[in-house]
PDB file of C-alpha atoms in Angstrom:
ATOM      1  CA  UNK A 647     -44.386  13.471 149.503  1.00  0.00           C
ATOM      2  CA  UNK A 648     -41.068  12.849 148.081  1.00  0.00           C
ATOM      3  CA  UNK A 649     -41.961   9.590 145.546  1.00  0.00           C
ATOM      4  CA  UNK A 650     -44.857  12.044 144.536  1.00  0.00           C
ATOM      5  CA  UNK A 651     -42.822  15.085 143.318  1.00  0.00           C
ATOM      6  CA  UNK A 652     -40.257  12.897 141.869  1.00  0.00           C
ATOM      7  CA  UNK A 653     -43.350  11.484 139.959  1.00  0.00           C
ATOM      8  CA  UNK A 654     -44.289  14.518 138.757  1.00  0.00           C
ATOM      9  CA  UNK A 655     -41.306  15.476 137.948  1.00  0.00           C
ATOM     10  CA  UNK A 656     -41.054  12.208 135.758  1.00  0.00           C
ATOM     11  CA  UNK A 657     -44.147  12.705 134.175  1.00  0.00           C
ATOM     12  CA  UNK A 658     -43.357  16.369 133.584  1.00  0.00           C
ATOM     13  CA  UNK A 659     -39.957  15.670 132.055  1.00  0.00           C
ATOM     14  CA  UNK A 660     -41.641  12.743 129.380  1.00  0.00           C
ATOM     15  CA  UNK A 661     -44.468  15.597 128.571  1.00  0.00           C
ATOM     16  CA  UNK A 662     -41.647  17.493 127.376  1.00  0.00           C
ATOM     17  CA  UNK A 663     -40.107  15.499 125.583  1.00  0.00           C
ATOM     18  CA  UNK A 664     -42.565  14.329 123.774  1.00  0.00           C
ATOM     19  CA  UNK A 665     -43.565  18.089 122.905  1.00  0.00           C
ATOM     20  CA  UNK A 666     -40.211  18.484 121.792  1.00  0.00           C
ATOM     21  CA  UNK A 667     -40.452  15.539 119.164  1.00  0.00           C
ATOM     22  CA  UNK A 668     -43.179  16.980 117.810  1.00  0.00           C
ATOM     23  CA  UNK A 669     -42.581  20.020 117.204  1.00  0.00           C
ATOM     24  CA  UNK A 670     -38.958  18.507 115.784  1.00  0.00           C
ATOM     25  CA  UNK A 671     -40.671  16.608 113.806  1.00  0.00           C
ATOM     26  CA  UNK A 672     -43.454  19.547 112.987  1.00  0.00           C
ATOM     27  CA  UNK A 673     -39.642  21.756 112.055  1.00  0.00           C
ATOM     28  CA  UNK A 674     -38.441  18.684 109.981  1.00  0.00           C
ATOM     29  CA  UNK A 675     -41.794  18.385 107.628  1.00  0.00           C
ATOM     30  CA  UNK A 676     -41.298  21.963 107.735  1.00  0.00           C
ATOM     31  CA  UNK A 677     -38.223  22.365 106.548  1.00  0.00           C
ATOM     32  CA  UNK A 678     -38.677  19.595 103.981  1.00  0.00           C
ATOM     33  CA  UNK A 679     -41.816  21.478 102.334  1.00  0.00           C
ATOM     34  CA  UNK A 680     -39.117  24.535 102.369  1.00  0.00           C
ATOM     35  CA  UNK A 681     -36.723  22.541 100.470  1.00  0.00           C
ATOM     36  CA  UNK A 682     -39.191  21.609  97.869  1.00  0.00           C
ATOM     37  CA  UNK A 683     -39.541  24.650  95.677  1.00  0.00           C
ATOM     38  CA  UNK A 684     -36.055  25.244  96.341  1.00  0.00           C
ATOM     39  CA  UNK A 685     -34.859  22.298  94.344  1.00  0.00           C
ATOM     40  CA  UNK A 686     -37.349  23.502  91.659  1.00  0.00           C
ATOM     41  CA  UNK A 687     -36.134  26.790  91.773  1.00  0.00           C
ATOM     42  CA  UNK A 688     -32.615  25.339  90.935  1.00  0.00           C
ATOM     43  CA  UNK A 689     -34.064  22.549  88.806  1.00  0.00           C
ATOM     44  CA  UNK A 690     -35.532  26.066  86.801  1.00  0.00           C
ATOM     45  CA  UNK A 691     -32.218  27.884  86.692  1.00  0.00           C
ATOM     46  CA  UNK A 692     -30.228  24.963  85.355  1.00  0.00           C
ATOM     47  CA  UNK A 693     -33.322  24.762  82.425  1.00  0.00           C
ATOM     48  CA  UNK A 694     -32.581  28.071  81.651  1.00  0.00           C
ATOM     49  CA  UNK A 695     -29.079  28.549  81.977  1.00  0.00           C
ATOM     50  CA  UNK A 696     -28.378  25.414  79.634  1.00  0.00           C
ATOM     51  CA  UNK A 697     -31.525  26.907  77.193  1.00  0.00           C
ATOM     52  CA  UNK A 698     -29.397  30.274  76.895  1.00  0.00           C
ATOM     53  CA  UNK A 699     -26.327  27.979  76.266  1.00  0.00           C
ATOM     54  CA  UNK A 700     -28.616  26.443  73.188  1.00  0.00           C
ATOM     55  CA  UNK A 701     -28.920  29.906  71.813  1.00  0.00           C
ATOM     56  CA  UNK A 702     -25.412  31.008  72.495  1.00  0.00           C
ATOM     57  CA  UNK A 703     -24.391  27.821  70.096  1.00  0.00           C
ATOM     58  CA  UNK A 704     -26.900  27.901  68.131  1.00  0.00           C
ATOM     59  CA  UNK A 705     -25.927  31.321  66.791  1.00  0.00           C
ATOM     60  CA  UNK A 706     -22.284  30.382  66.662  1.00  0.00           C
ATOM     61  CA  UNK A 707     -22.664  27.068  64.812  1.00  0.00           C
ATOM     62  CA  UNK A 708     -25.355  29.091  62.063  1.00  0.00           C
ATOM     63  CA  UNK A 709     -22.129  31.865  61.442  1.00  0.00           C
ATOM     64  CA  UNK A 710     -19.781  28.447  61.250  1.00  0.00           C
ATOM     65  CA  UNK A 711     -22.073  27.111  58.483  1.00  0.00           C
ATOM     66  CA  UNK A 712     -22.608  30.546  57.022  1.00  0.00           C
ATOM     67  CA  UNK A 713     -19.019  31.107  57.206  1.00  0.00           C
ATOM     68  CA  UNK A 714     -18.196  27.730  55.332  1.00  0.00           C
ATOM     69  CA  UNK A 715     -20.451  28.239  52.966  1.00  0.00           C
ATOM     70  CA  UNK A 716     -19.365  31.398  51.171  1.00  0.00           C
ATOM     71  CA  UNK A 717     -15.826  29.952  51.184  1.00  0.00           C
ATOM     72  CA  UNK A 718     -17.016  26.755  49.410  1.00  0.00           C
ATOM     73  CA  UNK A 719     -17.810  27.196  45.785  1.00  0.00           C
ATOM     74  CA  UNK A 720     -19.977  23.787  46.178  1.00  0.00           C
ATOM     75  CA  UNK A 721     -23.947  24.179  45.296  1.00  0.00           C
ATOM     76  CA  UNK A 722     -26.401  23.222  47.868  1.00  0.00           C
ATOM     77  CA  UNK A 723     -27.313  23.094  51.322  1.00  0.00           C
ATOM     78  CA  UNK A 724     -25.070  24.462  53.875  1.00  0.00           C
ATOM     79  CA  UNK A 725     -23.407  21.690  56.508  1.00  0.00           C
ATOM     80  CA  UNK A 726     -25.082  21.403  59.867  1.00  0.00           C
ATOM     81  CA  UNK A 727     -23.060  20.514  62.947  1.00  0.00           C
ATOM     82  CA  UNK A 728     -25.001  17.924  64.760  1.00  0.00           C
ATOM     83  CA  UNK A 729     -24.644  17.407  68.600  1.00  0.00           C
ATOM     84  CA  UNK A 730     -21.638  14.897  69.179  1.00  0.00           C
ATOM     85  CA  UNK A 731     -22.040  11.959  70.978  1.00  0.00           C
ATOM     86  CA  UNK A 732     -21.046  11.574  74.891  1.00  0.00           C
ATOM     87  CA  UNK A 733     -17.836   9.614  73.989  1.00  0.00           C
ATOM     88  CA  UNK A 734     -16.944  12.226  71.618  1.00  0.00           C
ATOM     89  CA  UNK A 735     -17.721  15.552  73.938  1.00  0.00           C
ATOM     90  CA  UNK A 736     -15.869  13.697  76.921  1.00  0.00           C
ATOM     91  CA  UNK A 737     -12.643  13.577  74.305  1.00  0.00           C
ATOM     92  CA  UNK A 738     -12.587  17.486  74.678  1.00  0.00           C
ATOM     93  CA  UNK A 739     -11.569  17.098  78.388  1.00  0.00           C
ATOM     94  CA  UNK A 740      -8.198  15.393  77.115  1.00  0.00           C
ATOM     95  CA  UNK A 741      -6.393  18.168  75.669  1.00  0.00           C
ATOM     96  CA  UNK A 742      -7.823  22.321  74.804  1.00  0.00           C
ATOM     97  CA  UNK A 743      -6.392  21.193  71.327  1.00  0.00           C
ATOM     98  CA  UNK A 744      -9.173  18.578  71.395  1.00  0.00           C
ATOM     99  CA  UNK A 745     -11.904  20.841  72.322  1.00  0.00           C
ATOM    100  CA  UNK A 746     -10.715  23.516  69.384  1.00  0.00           C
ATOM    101  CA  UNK A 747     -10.715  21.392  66.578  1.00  0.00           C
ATOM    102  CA  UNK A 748     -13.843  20.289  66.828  1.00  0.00           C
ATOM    103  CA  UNK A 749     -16.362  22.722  65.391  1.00  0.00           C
ATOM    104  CA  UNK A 750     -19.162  22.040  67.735  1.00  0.00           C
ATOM    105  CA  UNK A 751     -16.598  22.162  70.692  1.00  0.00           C
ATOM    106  CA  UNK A 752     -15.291  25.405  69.248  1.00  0.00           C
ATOM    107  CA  UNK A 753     -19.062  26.927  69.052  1.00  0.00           C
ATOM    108  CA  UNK A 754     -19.406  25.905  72.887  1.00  0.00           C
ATOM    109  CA  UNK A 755     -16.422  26.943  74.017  1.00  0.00           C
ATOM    110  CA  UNK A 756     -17.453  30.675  72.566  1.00  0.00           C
ATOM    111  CA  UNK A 757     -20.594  30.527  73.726  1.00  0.00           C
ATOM    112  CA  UNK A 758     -19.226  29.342  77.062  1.00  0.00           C
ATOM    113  CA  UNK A 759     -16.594  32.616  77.033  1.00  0.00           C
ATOM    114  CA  UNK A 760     -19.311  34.794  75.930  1.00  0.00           C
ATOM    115  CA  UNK A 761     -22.075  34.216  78.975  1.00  0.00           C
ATOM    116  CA  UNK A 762     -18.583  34.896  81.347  1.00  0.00           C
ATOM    117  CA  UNK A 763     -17.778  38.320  79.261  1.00  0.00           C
ATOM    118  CA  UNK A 764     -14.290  37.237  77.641  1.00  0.00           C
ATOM    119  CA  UNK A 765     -15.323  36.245  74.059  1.00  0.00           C
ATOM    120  CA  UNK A 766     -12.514  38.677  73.079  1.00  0.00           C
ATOM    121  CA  UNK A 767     -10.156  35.743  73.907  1.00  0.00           C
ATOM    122  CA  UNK A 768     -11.420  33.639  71.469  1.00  0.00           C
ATOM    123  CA  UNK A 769     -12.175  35.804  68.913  1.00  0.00           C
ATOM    124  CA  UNK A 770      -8.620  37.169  68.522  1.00  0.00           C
ATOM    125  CA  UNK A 771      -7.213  33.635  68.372  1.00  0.00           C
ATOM    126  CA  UNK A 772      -9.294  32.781  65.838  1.00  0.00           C
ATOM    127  CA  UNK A 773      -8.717  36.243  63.787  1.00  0.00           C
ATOM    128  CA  UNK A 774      -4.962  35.262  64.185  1.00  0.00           C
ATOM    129  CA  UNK A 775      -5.509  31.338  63.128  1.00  0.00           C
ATOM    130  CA  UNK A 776      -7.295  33.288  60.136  1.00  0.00           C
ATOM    131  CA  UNK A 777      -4.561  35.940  59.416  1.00  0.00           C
ATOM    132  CA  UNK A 778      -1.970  33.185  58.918  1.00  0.00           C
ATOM    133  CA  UNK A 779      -3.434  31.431  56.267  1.00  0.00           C
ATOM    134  CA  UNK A 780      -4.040  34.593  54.314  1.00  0.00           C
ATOM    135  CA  UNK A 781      -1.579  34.624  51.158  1.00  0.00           C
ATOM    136  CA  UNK A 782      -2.135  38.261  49.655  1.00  0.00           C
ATOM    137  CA  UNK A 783       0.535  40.588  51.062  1.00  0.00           C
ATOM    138  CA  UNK A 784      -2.257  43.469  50.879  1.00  0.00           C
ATOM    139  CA  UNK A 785      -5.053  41.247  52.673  1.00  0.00           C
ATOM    140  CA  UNK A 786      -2.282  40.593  54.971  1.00  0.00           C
ATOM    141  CA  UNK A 787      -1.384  44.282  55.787  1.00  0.00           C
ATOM    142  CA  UNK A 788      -5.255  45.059  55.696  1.00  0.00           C
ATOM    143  CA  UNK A 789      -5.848  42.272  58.125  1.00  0.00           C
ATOM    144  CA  UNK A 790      -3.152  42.842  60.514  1.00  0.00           C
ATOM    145  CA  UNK A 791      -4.298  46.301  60.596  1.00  0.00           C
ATOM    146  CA  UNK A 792      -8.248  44.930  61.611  1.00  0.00           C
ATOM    147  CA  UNK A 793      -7.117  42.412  64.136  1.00  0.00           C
ATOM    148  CA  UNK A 794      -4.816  45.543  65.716  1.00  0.00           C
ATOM    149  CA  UNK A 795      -7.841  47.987  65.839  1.00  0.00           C
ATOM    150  CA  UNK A 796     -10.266  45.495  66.964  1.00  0.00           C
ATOM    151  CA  UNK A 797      -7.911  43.915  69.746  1.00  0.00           C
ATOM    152  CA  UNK A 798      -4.962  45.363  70.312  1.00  0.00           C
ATOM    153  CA  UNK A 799      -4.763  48.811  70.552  1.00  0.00           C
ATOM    154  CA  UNK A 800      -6.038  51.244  73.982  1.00  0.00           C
ATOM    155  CA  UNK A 801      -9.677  50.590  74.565  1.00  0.00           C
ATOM    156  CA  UNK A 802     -10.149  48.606  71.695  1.00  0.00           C
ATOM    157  CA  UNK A 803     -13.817  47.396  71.137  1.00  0.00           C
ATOM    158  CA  UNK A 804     -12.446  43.830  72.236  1.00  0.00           C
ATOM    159  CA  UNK A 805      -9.434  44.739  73.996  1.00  0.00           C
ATOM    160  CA  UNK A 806      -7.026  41.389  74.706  1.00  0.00           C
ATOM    161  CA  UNK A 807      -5.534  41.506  78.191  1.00  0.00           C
ATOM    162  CA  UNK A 808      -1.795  41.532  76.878  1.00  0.00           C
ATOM    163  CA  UNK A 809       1.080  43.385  78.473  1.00  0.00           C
ATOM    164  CA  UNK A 810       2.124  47.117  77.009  1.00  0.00           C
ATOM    165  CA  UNK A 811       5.479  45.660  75.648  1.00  0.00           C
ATOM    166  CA  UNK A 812       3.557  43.296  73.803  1.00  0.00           C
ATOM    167  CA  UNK A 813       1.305  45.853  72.174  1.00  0.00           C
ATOM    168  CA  UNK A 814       4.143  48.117  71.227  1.00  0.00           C
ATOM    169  CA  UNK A 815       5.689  45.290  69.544  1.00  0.00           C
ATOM    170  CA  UNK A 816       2.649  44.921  67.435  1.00  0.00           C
ATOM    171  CA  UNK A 817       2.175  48.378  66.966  1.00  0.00           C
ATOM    172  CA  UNK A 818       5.536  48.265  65.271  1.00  0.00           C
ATOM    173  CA  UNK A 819       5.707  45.043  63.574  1.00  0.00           C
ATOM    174  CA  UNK A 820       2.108  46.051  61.629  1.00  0.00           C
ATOM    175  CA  UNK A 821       3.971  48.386  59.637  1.00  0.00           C
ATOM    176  CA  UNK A 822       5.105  45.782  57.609  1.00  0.00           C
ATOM    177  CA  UNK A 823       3.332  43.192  58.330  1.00  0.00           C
ATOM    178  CA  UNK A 824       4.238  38.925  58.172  1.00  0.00           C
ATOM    179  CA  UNK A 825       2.362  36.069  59.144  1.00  0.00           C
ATOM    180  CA  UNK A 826       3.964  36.245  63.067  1.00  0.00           C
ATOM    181  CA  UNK A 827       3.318  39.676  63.640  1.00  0.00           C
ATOM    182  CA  UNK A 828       0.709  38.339  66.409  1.00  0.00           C
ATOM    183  CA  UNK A 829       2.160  35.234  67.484  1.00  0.00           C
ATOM    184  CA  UNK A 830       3.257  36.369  70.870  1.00  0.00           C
ATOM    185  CA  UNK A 831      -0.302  37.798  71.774  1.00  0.00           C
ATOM    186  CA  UNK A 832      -2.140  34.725  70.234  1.00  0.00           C
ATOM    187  CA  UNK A 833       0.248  32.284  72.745  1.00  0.00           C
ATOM    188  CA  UNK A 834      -0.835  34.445  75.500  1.00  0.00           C
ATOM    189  CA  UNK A 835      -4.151  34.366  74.879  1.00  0.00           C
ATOM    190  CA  UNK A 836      -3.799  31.019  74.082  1.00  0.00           C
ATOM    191  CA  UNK A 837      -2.575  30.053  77.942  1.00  0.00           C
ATOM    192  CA  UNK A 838      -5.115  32.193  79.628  1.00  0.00           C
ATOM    193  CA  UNK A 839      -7.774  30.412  77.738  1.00  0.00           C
ATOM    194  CA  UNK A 840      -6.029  27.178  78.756  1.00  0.00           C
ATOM    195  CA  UNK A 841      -5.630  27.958  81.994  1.00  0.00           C
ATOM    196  CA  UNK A 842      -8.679  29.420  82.769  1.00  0.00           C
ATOM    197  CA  UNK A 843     -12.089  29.312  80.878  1.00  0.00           C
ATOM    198  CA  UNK A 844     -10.948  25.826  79.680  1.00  0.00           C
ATOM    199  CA  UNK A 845     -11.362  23.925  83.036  1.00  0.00           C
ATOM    200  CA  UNK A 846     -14.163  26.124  83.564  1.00  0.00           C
ATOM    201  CA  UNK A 847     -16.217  25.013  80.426  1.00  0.00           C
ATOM    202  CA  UNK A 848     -15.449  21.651  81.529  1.00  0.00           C
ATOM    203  CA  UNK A 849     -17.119  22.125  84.951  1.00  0.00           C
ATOM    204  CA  UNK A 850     -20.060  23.788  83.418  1.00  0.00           C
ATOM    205  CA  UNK A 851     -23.365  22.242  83.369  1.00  0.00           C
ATOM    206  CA  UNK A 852     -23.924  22.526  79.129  1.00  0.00           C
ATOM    207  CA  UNK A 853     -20.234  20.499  78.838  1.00  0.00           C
ATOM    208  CA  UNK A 854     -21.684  17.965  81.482  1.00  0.00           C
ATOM    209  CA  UNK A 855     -25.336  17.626  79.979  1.00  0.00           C
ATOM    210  CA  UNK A 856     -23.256  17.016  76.581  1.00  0.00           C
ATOM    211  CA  UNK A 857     -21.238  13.949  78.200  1.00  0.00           C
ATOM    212  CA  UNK A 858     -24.416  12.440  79.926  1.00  0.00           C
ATOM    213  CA  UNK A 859     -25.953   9.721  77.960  1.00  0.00           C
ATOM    214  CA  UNK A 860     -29.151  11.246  77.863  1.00  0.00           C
ATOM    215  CA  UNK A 861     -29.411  14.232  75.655  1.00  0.00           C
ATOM    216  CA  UNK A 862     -30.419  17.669  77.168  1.00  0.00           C
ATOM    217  CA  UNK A 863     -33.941  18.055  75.305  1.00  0.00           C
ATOM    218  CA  UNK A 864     -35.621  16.299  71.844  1.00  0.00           C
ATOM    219  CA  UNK A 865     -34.897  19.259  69.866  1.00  0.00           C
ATOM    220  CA  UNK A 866     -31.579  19.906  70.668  1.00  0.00           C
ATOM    221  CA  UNK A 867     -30.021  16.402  69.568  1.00  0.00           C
ATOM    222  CA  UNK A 868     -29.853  18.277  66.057  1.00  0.00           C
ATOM    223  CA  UNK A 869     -28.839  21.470  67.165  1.00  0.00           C
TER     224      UNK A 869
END
């Protein structure tokens, strides 16, 4: 009859559903168990992305101390560079001026440039910060001469990405060279690394591990 197929009908639509919200639900637990080792896989990556980080700086804050210590004429132990504080890593976010003076911010910062391939930035502004303070006109000349091999001239080793009228400049200015023969290239550099790998670093997940209360392992706290 009539009432009888619409029963069925009824009965046949429920049956359905109820498959349907089980194997939905089947799908869901599914996709759930899926998820899992995908959040370990990225729980992984971020443990080994921030432990290359740790090596990066680790290297660069050992040539800071190394560096230090043949200038000082002091006996003893090297200085270590102990991992700042969260209040004093989130200062580096204020100002790139911040982030440079501060030797362990410096030390991230390069390792930070050098896992994205542009240490060469870095590098050259710090061989220029270097080059001003020397006081020998022959170290000068000598120096000048370095910095324009190493970074300035056609497929340099660490070739800066400065325009051609730039480098000509320098080319000429080396022959006799002053304290601001790199000046224009070092504000360059200086902007792109401003503008650029700055906000970057502060996006990365070693400058936000530094800024969390909670440090990023036990053994790096004196790293």
């Amino acid at each position: 009859s009539g009432r009888g197929a619409a029963r069925r009908g009824w009965v046949g639509m429920q049956s359905a559903l109820f498959l349907a919200v089980r194997h939905g639900g089947r799908m869901e637990r599914g996709s759930r168990r899926r998820s899992e080792p995908e959040e370990a896989d990225k729980g992984r990556m971020k443990r080994t992305i921030i432990k290359d980080w740790k090596t990066r700086l680790s290297y660069f804050l050992q040539n800071s101390s190394n560096s230090n210590k043949r200038k000082s004429k002091k006996a003893g132990k090297h200085r270590n560079y102990f991992r700042p504080s969260p209040e004093e890593a989130q200062l580096w976010s204020e100002a790139f001026d911040e982030l440079l003076a501060n030797k362990y911010g410096l030390a991230a910062f390069r390792a930070f440039l050098k896992s994205e391939f542009c240490e060469e930035n870095i590098e050259f502004w710090l061989a220029c910060e270097d080059f001003k303070k020397t006081k020998s006109p022959q170290k000068l000349t000598s120096k000048a001469k370095k910095i324009y091999n190493d970074f300035i001239e056609k497929e340099a080793p660490k070739e800066i990405n400065i325009d051609f009228q730039t480098k000509n400049m320098i080319a000429q200015n080396i022959q006799d060279a002053t304290h601001t023969c790199f000046s224009a290239a070092q504000k360059r550099v200086y902007s792109l690394m401003e503008n650029n790998s700055y906000p970057r670093f502060l996006e990365s997940e070693f400058y936000q591990e530094l800024c969390k209360k909670t440090p990023i392992s036990r053994a790096a706290q004196g790293t």
